Amino acid sequence: MMIMEVYLDNSATTKVRKEVIDKMLEVLEEEYGNPSSLHRKGYQAEKLLKEARENVACLIGGRPEGIIFTSGGTESNNLALIGVAESLKKKGNHIISSTIEHPSILNVLKFLEESGFKVTYIEVDKKGKVNPEDVENAINDKTILISIMAVNNEIGTIEPIEEIASIAKRNGVLFHVDAVQAAGKIEIDVKKQKLDMVSLSAHKIHGPKGVGALYLSEEVRIRPIIFGGGQEKNIRSGTENMPGIVGFGVASRLAKESLEEVSQKLMGLKKRLWEGISSEIKDVHLNGPEVEEGAPHILNVSFRGVRGEVLLHALEEEGIYVSTGSACSSKKRGGSHVLKAIGLKGDLLEGAIRFSLGIFNTEEDIDYTVDILKKKVDFLRRFKRR
Ligand SMILES: Cc1ncc(COP(=O)(O)O)c(C=O)c1O
């Protein structure tokens, strides 16, 4: 018998859209030129690069010239933080961020602290929210940068980036937003929201892995962290990853075109999943924001008395793929820094599962998942009591 396959780990990565694959294959097979070459093949590649840049910029309402292509969200975050720190170190050495950022922010901050920078980590409330007032109070005359994520990857909290951006502007401090989990799910508009720098990643929006972008507004000047032939305005040298970039462009265009439809669909599925879980299974706890307040694609739930990892593998046996925390932290010991930051302890910390939805999920997937969850949780709880 074929078991159903239900992929609910879309915050870790997503399935690539067919339109993206087709365009990438065209680049690999035919448009293989180097955009820096002076001949026709190079010119054609340059045209594709320009088109991709326009599509990615359009996803966040930005100028195409502000897009710097990178190898993904991790590199974009490294480039933003180290790039600003290096270029503004004469002005100041203080950075503000939050305790629930992705490791590609937190570990860069640790590195910067080792090199003499001071970092204030803003604590979040029980729903994972940063209070903009805390950010304002943390600013001092040495503050050069604020970096706060738009959507948390483990619990789906939507941070008040617009308010933080106003505070940053008022105080003459640069504001960077890790929008890797937000793009394509909620509106990100660099002009309206007054964002100076934004990190993006293609593989979270049904594009390929290993490609992303850092958006820089006109006023921002950063030092490169990779040196070479001067590509990407001398900010990110290296021959462009053309298949990846072009795929990212297509994924961005589709994400932009379907933003409203997708976010409504995902929110509908998320609500269905939570209603199913909370009505069918006892002793469950919603981690993070209320269902309708969070990002449409992330639901984090603890099942009291069941270890998250055990449940993950029990679900896997039935073709359901979920996560215990973020993909990056799930193999590390000690529990998620995000769940700890919102005050989770003991049973609830150990029993957390992240369900993350994507465009290919259906209501049938959700109903099947609730059904299997109920059986597995019942079984594991009974098994534990024996
Ligand atoms: C919020 C956030 N930032 C950054 C990243 C890193 O992106 P990438 O996998 O493209 O390096 C991730 C990936 O999980 C993420 O969720």
Short mmCIF file of C-alpha atoms and ligand atoms in Angstrom, two decimals:
data_model
loop_
_atom_site.label_atom_id
_atom_site.label_comp_id
_atom_site.label_asym_id
_atom_site.label_seq_id
_atom_site.Cartn_x
_atom_site.Cartn_y
_atom_site.Cartn_z
CA MET A 1 0.00 0.00 0.00
CA MET A 2 1.27 3.48 -0.88
CA ILE A 3 1.37 5.79 2.11
CA MET A 4 0.49 9.42 1.67
CA GLU A 5 3.35 11.88 1.69
CA VAL A 6 2.58 15.06 3.57
CA TYR A 7 5.38 17.58 3.67
CA LEU A 8 4.87 19.99 6.56
CA ASP A 9 8.44 21.25 6.91
CA ASN A 10 8.26 24.21 4.53
CA SER A 11 10.13 26.51 6.90
CA ALA A 12 13.14 24.22 6.57
CA THR A 13 12.87 24.24 2.80
CA THR A 14 10.26 24.05 0.06
CA LYS A 15 9.64 21.97 -3.02
CA VAL A 16 10.81 23.81 -6.14
CA ARG A 17 8.04 24.99 -8.46
CA LYS A 18 7.89 23.43 -11.93
CA GLU A 19 8.12 26.85 -13.64
CA VAL A 20 11.34 27.48 -11.70
CA ILE A 21 12.86 24.14 -12.72
CA ASP A 22 12.00 24.69 -16.40
CA LYS A 23 13.69 28.09 -16.47
CA MET A 24 16.73 26.81 -14.60
CA LEU A 25 17.13 23.96 -17.07
CA GLU A 26 17.01 26.45 -19.95
CA VAL A 27 19.86 28.39 -18.34
CA LEU A 28 21.91 25.26 -17.67
CA GLU A 29 21.43 23.86 -21.16
CA GLU A 30 21.34 26.92 -23.38
CA GLU A 31 21.93 30.26 -21.69
CA TYR A 32 25.17 29.20 -20.03
CA GLY A 33 27.10 32.41 -20.73
CA ASN A 34 28.93 34.44 -18.12
CA PRO A 35 27.19 37.79 -17.68
CA SER A 36 30.59 39.51 -17.53
CA SER A 37 31.57 38.25 -21.02
CA LEU A 38 31.54 40.84 -23.79
CA HIS A 39 30.05 38.61 -26.51
CA ARG A 40 26.44 37.73 -27.29
CA LYS A 41 26.31 34.75 -24.93
CA GLY A 42 27.43 37.03 -22.11
CA TYR A 43 24.93 39.69 -23.08
CA GLN A 44 22.08 37.17 -23.02
CA ALA A 45 23.13 36.02 -19.55
CA GLU A 46 23.30 39.65 -18.43
CA LYS A 47 19.74 40.15 -19.65
CA LEU A 48 18.56 37.17 -17.60
CA LEU A 49 20.43 38.49 -14.57
CA LYS A 50 18.73 41.87 -14.95
CA GLU A 51 15.31 40.29 -15.26
CA ALA A 52 15.87 38.16 -12.13
CA ARG A 53 17.05 41.23 -10.22
CA GLU A 54 13.87 43.07 -11.19
CA ASN A 55 11.68 40.18 -10.09
CA VAL A 56 13.38 39.79 -6.71
CA ALA A 57 13.27 43.55 -6.12
CA CYS A 58 9.59 43.61 -7.02
CA LEU A 59 8.81 40.97 -4.38
CA ILE A 60 9.84 43.48 -1.68
CA GLY A 61 8.91 46.70 -3.47
CA GLY A 62 12.56 47.73 -3.88
CA ARG A 63 14.87 49.13 -6.53
CA PRO A 64 16.50 46.42 -8.72
CA GLU A 65 19.90 48.15 -8.22
CA GLY A 66 19.57 47.49 -4.48
CA ILE A 67 19.58 43.70 -4.90
CA ILE A 68 22.89 41.95 -4.18
CA PHE A 69 22.72 38.26 -5.02
CA THR A 70 24.32 35.94 -2.46
CA SER A 71 24.47 32.22 -1.71
CA GLY A 72 21.41 32.38 0.55
CA GLY A 73 19.89 33.80 3.71
CA THR A 74 22.91 32.90 5.83
CA GLU A 75 25.33 34.80 3.63
CA SER A 76 22.95 37.75 3.33
CA ASN A 77 22.76 38.01 7.11
CA ASN A 78 26.55 37.72 7.44
CA LEU A 79 27.06 40.36 4.77
CA ALA A 80 24.56 42.76 6.33
CA LEU A 81 25.95 42.57 9.85
CA ILE A 82 29.66 42.34 9.15
CA GLY A 83 29.37 44.73 6.20
CA VAL A 84 27.78 47.46 8.32
CA ALA A 85 30.00 46.79 11.34
CA GLU A 86 33.12 47.15 9.17
CA SER A 87 31.94 50.24 7.38
CA LEU A 88 30.65 52.10 10.46
CA LYS A 89 33.11 50.97 13.13
CA LYS A 90 34.56 54.46 13.40
CA LYS A 91 31.09 55.82 14.15
CA GLY A 92 30.12 53.30 16.79
CA ASN A 93 30.37 49.75 18.06
CA HIS A 94 26.87 48.99 19.35
CA ILE A 95 24.30 46.72 17.66
CA ILE A 96 20.75 45.86 18.75
CA SER A 97 19.10 42.56 17.90
CA SER A 98 16.75 40.06 19.57
CA THR A 99 17.17 36.79 21.46
CA ILE A 100 15.12 34.83 18.91
CA GLU A 101 17.01 35.56 15.70
CA HIS A 102 18.20 32.81 13.40
CA PRO A 103 21.69 31.39 14.13
CA SER A 104 22.97 33.14 10.99
CA ILE A 105 22.40 36.38 12.91
CA LEU A 106 23.20 35.25 16.47
CA ASN A 107 26.47 33.56 15.57
CA VAL A 108 27.62 36.55 13.52
CA LEU A 109 26.84 38.78 16.51
CA LYS A 110 28.91 36.47 18.71
CA PHE A 111 31.79 36.84 16.25
CA LEU A 112 31.40 40.63 16.25
CA GLU A 113 31.36 40.67 20.06
CA GLU A 114 34.66 38.82 20.01
CA SER A 115 36.01 41.61 17.81
CA GLY A 116 34.99 44.34 20.25
CA PHE A 117 31.39 45.16 19.29
CA LYS A 118 28.72 45.43 21.97
CA VAL A 119 25.36 43.81 21.34
CA THR A 120 22.05 44.35 23.15
CA TYR A 121 19.74 41.36 22.75
CA ILE A 122 16.12 42.46 23.17
CA GLU A 123 14.02 39.88 25.00
CA VAL A 124 10.64 38.90 23.61
CA ASP A 125 7.28 38.37 25.30
CA LYS A 126 5.49 35.01 25.62
CA LYS A 127 4.30 35.22 22.05
CA GLY A 128 7.76 35.95 20.72
CA LYS A 129 7.17 39.67 20.10
CA VAL A 130 9.82 42.34 20.35
CA ASN A 131 8.56 45.51 22.04
CA PRO A 132 9.63 48.50 19.88
CA GLU A 133 9.96 50.61 23.04
CA ASP A 134 12.66 48.25 24.30
CA VAL A 135 14.51 48.79 21.04
CA GLU A 136 14.26 52.56 21.39
CA ASN A 137 15.47 52.43 25.00
CA ALA A 138 18.48 50.35 23.99
CA ILE A 139 19.75 52.91 21.47
CA ASN A 140 22.79 54.91 22.57
CA ASP A 141 25.18 57.24 20.79
CA LYS A 142 27.34 54.31 19.68
CA THR A 143 24.47 52.35 18.07
CA ILE A 144 25.10 51.73 14.37
CA LEU A 145 22.65 48.95 13.54
CA ILE A 146 19.38 47.29 14.55
CA SER A 147 18.67 43.81 13.17
CA ILE A 148 15.28 42.21 13.84
CA MET A 149 13.64 39.41 11.86
CA ALA A 150 10.26 39.94 10.16
CA VAL A 151 8.92 36.44 10.93
CA ASN A 152 10.37 33.97 13.39
CA ASN A 153 11.18 30.65 11.75
CA GLU A 154 10.19 28.46 14.71
CA ILE A 155 6.98 29.98 16.06
CA GLY A 156 5.88 32.33 13.27
CA THR A 157 5.74 35.55 15.29
CA ILE A 158 5.42 38.60 13.04
CA GLU A 159 7.64 41.32 14.46
CA PRO A 160 6.63 45.01 14.41
CA ILE A 161 9.25 45.92 11.81
CA GLU A 162 7.47 49.05 10.60
CA GLU A 163 7.48 50.56 14.07
CA ILE A 164 11.09 49.56 14.67
CA ALA A 165 12.02 51.08 11.29
CA SER A 166 10.52 54.43 12.34
CA ILE A 167 12.49 54.32 15.58
CA ALA A 168 15.67 53.51 13.67
CA LYS A 169 15.08 56.38 11.23
CA ARG A 170 14.30 58.85 14.02
CA ASN A 171 17.57 57.93 15.71
CA GLY A 172 19.71 57.80 12.58
CA VAL A 173 20.46 54.08 12.96
CA LEU A 174 20.43 51.53 10.12
CA PHE A 175 17.78 48.81 10.23
CA HIS A 176 18.29 45.31 8.84
CA VAL A 177 15.46 42.80 8.55
CA ASP A 178 15.89 39.06 8.09
CA ALA A 179 12.84 38.47 5.90
CA VAL A 180 13.72 34.91 4.90
CA GLN A 181 10.53 33.48 6.44
CA ALA A 182 8.37 36.49 5.65
CA ALA A 183 8.84 36.99 1.92
CA GLY A 184 6.03 35.48 -0.12
CA LYS A 185 3.91 34.94 3.02
CA ILE A 186 3.28 38.45 4.33
CA GLU A 187 3.82 41.81 2.69
CA ILE A 188 7.36 43.13 2.78
CA ASP A 189 7.67 46.54 1.19
CA VAL A 190 10.98 48.24 1.75
CA LYS A 191 9.69 51.67 0.76
CA LYS A 192 6.47 51.63 2.73
CA GLN A 193 8.08 49.98 5.75
CA LYS A 194 11.27 52.08 5.42
CA LEU A 195 13.68 49.16 5.62
CA ASP A 196 17.36 49.80 4.96
CA MET A 197 18.48 46.21 4.44
CA VAL A 198 16.57 42.97 3.85
CA SER A 199 17.80 39.36 3.67
CA LEU A 200 16.03 36.87 1.40
CA SER A 201 16.47 33.20 0.49
CA ALA A 202 15.16 31.45 -2.63
CA HIS A 203 14.62 27.98 -1.21
CA LYS A 204 11.98 29.17 1.25
CA ILE A 205 9.77 30.42 -1.59
CA HIS A 206 9.82 27.33 -3.82
CA GLY A 207 13.07 28.33 -5.50
CA PRO A 208 16.45 26.56 -5.49
CA LYS A 209 18.85 26.22 -2.57
CA GLY A 210 22.14 28.09 -2.41
CA VAL A 211 20.90 31.44 -3.64
CA GLY A 212 19.54 34.50 -1.88
CA ALA A 213 19.82 38.25 -1.81
CA LEU A 214 20.60 41.17 0.40
CA TYR A 215 18.64 44.30 -0.42
CA LEU A 216 20.35 47.61 0.27
CA SER A 217 18.52 50.92 0.19
CA GLU A 218 20.19 53.81 -1.60
CA GLU A 219 21.79 55.35 1.48
CA VAL A 220 23.45 52.17 2.76
CA ARG A 221 27.17 51.64 2.21
CA ILE A 222 28.67 48.37 3.39
CA ARG A 223 32.07 46.71 3.18
CA PRO A 224 32.17 43.45 1.23
CA ILE A 225 33.04 40.21 3.00
CA ILE A 226 34.01 38.40 -0.21
CA PHE A 227 36.60 39.99 -2.49
CA GLY A 228 37.33 39.23 -6.13
CA GLY A 229 36.32 40.33 -9.60
CA GLY A 230 33.88 43.02 -8.52
CA GLN A 231 30.55 41.44 -9.46
CA GLU A 232 27.36 42.63 -7.74
CA LYS A 233 28.59 46.23 -7.51
CA ASN A 234 31.81 45.07 -5.89
CA ILE A 235 29.85 43.99 -2.82
CA ARG A 236 29.72 40.28 -3.61
CA SER A 237 32.39 39.08 -6.00
CA GLY A 238 32.28 35.74 -7.78
CA THR A 239 30.77 34.59 -11.07
CA GLU A 240 27.03 34.74 -10.61
CA ASN A 241 25.13 31.53 -9.86
CA MET A 242 23.04 32.02 -12.98
CA PRO A 243 20.70 28.98 -12.81
CA GLY A 244 20.06 29.72 -9.14
CA ILE A 245 19.54 33.44 -9.63
CA VAL A 246 17.21 32.96 -12.58
CA GLY A 247 15.25 30.34 -10.59
CA PHE A 248 15.08 32.76 -7.67
CA GLY A 249 13.72 35.40 -10.05
CA VAL A 250 10.92 33.13 -11.28
CA ALA A 251 10.09 32.01 -7.73
CA SER A 252 9.96 35.66 -6.62
CA ARG A 253 7.69 36.69 -9.49
CA LEU A 254 5.29 33.83 -8.73
CA ALA A 255 5.43 34.57 -4.99
CA LYS A 256 4.60 38.22 -5.63
CA GLU A 257 1.76 37.41 -8.03
CA SER A 258 0.15 34.95 -5.64
CA LEU A 259 0.97 36.58 -2.29
CA GLU A 260 -2.59 37.26 -1.20
CA GLU A 261 -4.00 33.99 -2.47
CA VAL A 262 -1.16 31.97 -0.92
CA SER A 263 -1.28 33.68 2.44
CA GLN A 264 -5.05 33.18 2.64
CA LYS A 265 -4.74 29.55 1.66
CA LEU A 266 -1.97 28.87 4.18
CA MET A 267 -3.83 30.64 6.98
CA GLY A 268 -6.92 28.55 6.19
CA LEU A 269 -4.88 25.36 6.39
CA LYS A 270 -3.15 26.47 9.56
CA LYS A 271 -6.47 27.20 11.26
CA ARG A 272 -7.82 23.84 10.15
CA LEU A 273 -4.74 22.13 11.56
CA TRP A 274 -4.95 23.89 14.93
CA GLU A 275 -8.72 23.36 15.20
CA GLY A 276 -8.19 19.66 14.44
CA ILE A 277 -5.35 19.27 16.93
CA SER A 278 -6.96 21.24 19.74
CA SER A 279 -10.32 19.51 19.41
CA GLU A 280 -9.03 15.97 18.90
CA ILE A 281 -6.03 15.81 21.23
CA LYS A 282 -5.88 16.63 24.95
CA ASP A 283 -3.06 18.48 26.69
CA VAL A 284 -1.74 20.42 23.74
CA HIS A 285 -0.21 23.86 23.95
CA LEU A 286 0.07 26.45 21.19
CA ASN A 287 3.56 27.97 21.26
CA GLY A 288 3.98 31.56 20.14
CA PRO A 289 1.34 33.89 18.74
CA GLU A 290 -2.40 33.22 18.47
CA VAL A 291 -3.12 31.35 15.25
CA GLU A 292 -4.47 34.35 13.34
CA GLU A 293 -1.80 36.73 14.60
CA GLY A 294 1.18 34.70 13.41
CA ALA A 295 2.63 34.12 9.95
CA PRO A 296 0.23 32.02 7.85
CA HIS A 297 2.58 29.08 7.38
CA ILE A 298 3.97 28.26 10.86
CA LEU A 299 2.22 26.47 13.72
CA ASN A 300 4.22 25.35 16.75
CA VAL A 301 2.51 22.99 19.18
CA SER A 302 3.64 21.07 22.26
CA PHE A 303 2.12 17.71 23.08
CA ARG A 304 2.50 17.25 26.80
CA GLY A 305 4.09 13.97 27.83
CA VAL A 306 5.44 13.17 24.36
CA ARG A 307 8.97 13.93 23.20
CA GLY A 308 8.97 16.00 20.02
CA GLU A 309 11.66 13.94 18.40
CA VAL A 310 9.86 10.67 19.07
CA LEU A 311 6.64 12.06 17.66
CA LEU A 312 8.50 13.39 14.61
CA HIS A 313 9.74 9.90 13.77
CA ALA A 314 6.35 8.34 14.51
CA LEU A 315 4.77 10.74 12.02
CA GLU A 316 7.51 10.06 9.51
CA GLU A 317 6.50 6.36 9.52
CA GLU A 318 3.16 7.50 8.12
CA GLY A 319 4.69 9.81 5.51
CA ILE A 320 4.28 13.06 7.45
CA TYR A 321 7.32 15.32 7.66
CA VAL A 322 7.54 17.91 10.43
CA SER A 323 10.25 19.47 12.54
CA THR A 324 11.02 19.79 16.23
CA GLY A 325 12.55 23.25 15.94
CA SER A 326 14.28 24.90 13.07
CA ALA A 327 16.17 22.59 10.72
CA CYS A 328 19.38 24.33 11.68
CA SER A 329 18.97 23.85 15.41
CA SER A 330 17.13 20.55 15.52
CA LYS A 331 20.30 18.48 15.54
CA LYS A 332 21.76 20.49 18.43
CA ARG A 333 21.23 19.54 22.03
CA GLY A 334 19.70 21.65 24.74
CA GLY A 335 16.41 22.67 23.16
CA SER A 336 15.40 25.57 21.01
CA HIS A 337 16.64 29.04 22.02
CA VAL A 338 13.39 30.47 20.65
CA LEU A 339 11.11 28.26 22.72
CA LYS A 340 13.23 28.95 25.80
CA ALA A 341 13.04 32.69 25.09
CA ILE A 342 9.22 32.55 25.19
CA GLY A 343 9.40 30.80 28.54
CA LEU A 344 8.85 27.15 27.62
CA LYS A 345 10.27 24.58 30.03
CA GLY A 346 10.29 20.86 30.75
CA ASP A 347 7.53 18.88 29.04
CA LEU A 348 6.40 21.70 26.81
CA LEU A 349 9.92 22.44 25.61
CA GLU A 350 10.59 18.77 24.93
CA GLY A 351 7.26 18.12 23.25
CA ALA A 352 7.29 20.88 20.65
CA ILE A 353 6.58 20.22 17.00
CA ARG A 354 6.73 22.80 14.22
CA PHE A 355 4.29 22.32 11.36
CA SER A 356 5.13 24.58 8.43
CA LEU A 357 2.88 24.79 5.42
CA GLY A 358 3.53 25.43 1.75
CA ILE A 359 1.64 26.02 -1.47
CA PHE A 360 1.42 22.33 -2.31
CA ASN A 361 -0.42 21.36 0.90
CA THR A 362 -4.12 20.51 0.79
CA GLU A 363 -7.00 20.17 3.26
CA GLU A 364 -6.70 16.43 2.81
CA ASP A 365 -3.07 16.64 4.03
CA ILE A 366 -4.23 18.47 7.13
CA ASP A 367 -7.05 16.05 7.95
CA TYR A 368 -4.76 13.08 7.45
CA THR A 369 -2.15 14.69 9.72
CA VAL A 370 -4.67 15.35 12.51
CA ASP A 371 -5.91 11.79 12.26
CA ILE A 372 -2.42 10.28 12.45
CA LEU A 373 -1.33 12.73 15.17
CA LYS A 374 -4.23 11.70 17.37
CA LYS A 375 -3.35 8.00 17.00
CA LYS A 376 0.38 8.51 17.53
CA VAL A 377 0.06 10.87 20.50
CA ASP A 378 -2.44 8.51 22.18
CA PHE A 379 -0.15 5.56 21.59
CA LEU A 380 3.00 7.31 22.82
CA ARG A 381 1.26 8.60 25.94
CA ARG A 382 -0.14 5.16 26.76
CA PHE A 383 3.23 3.56 26.06
CA LYS A 384 4.91 6.02 28.45
CA ARG A 385 2.50 5.28 31.26
CA ARG A 386 3.14 1.53 31.14
C1 LIG B 1 14.81 33.29 9.53
C2 LIG B 1 15.89 32.64 8.73
N1 LIG B 1 16.98 33.35 8.42
C3 LIG B 1 17.99 32.83 7.71
C4 LIG B 1 17.93 31.53 7.25
C5 LIG B 1 19.09 30.98 6.46
O1 LIG B 1 18.76 30.90 5.09
P1 LIG B 1 19.59 29.90 4.13
O2 LIG B 1 19.11 28.52 4.43
O3 LIG B 1 19.21 30.35 2.75
O4 LIG B 1 21.02 30.10 4.41
C6 LIG B 1 16.81 30.73 7.56
C7 LIG B 1 16.76 29.31 7.15
O5 LIG B 1 16.23 28.48 7.84
C8 LIG B 1 15.76 31.31 8.31
O6 LIG B 1 14.67 30.61 8.62
#
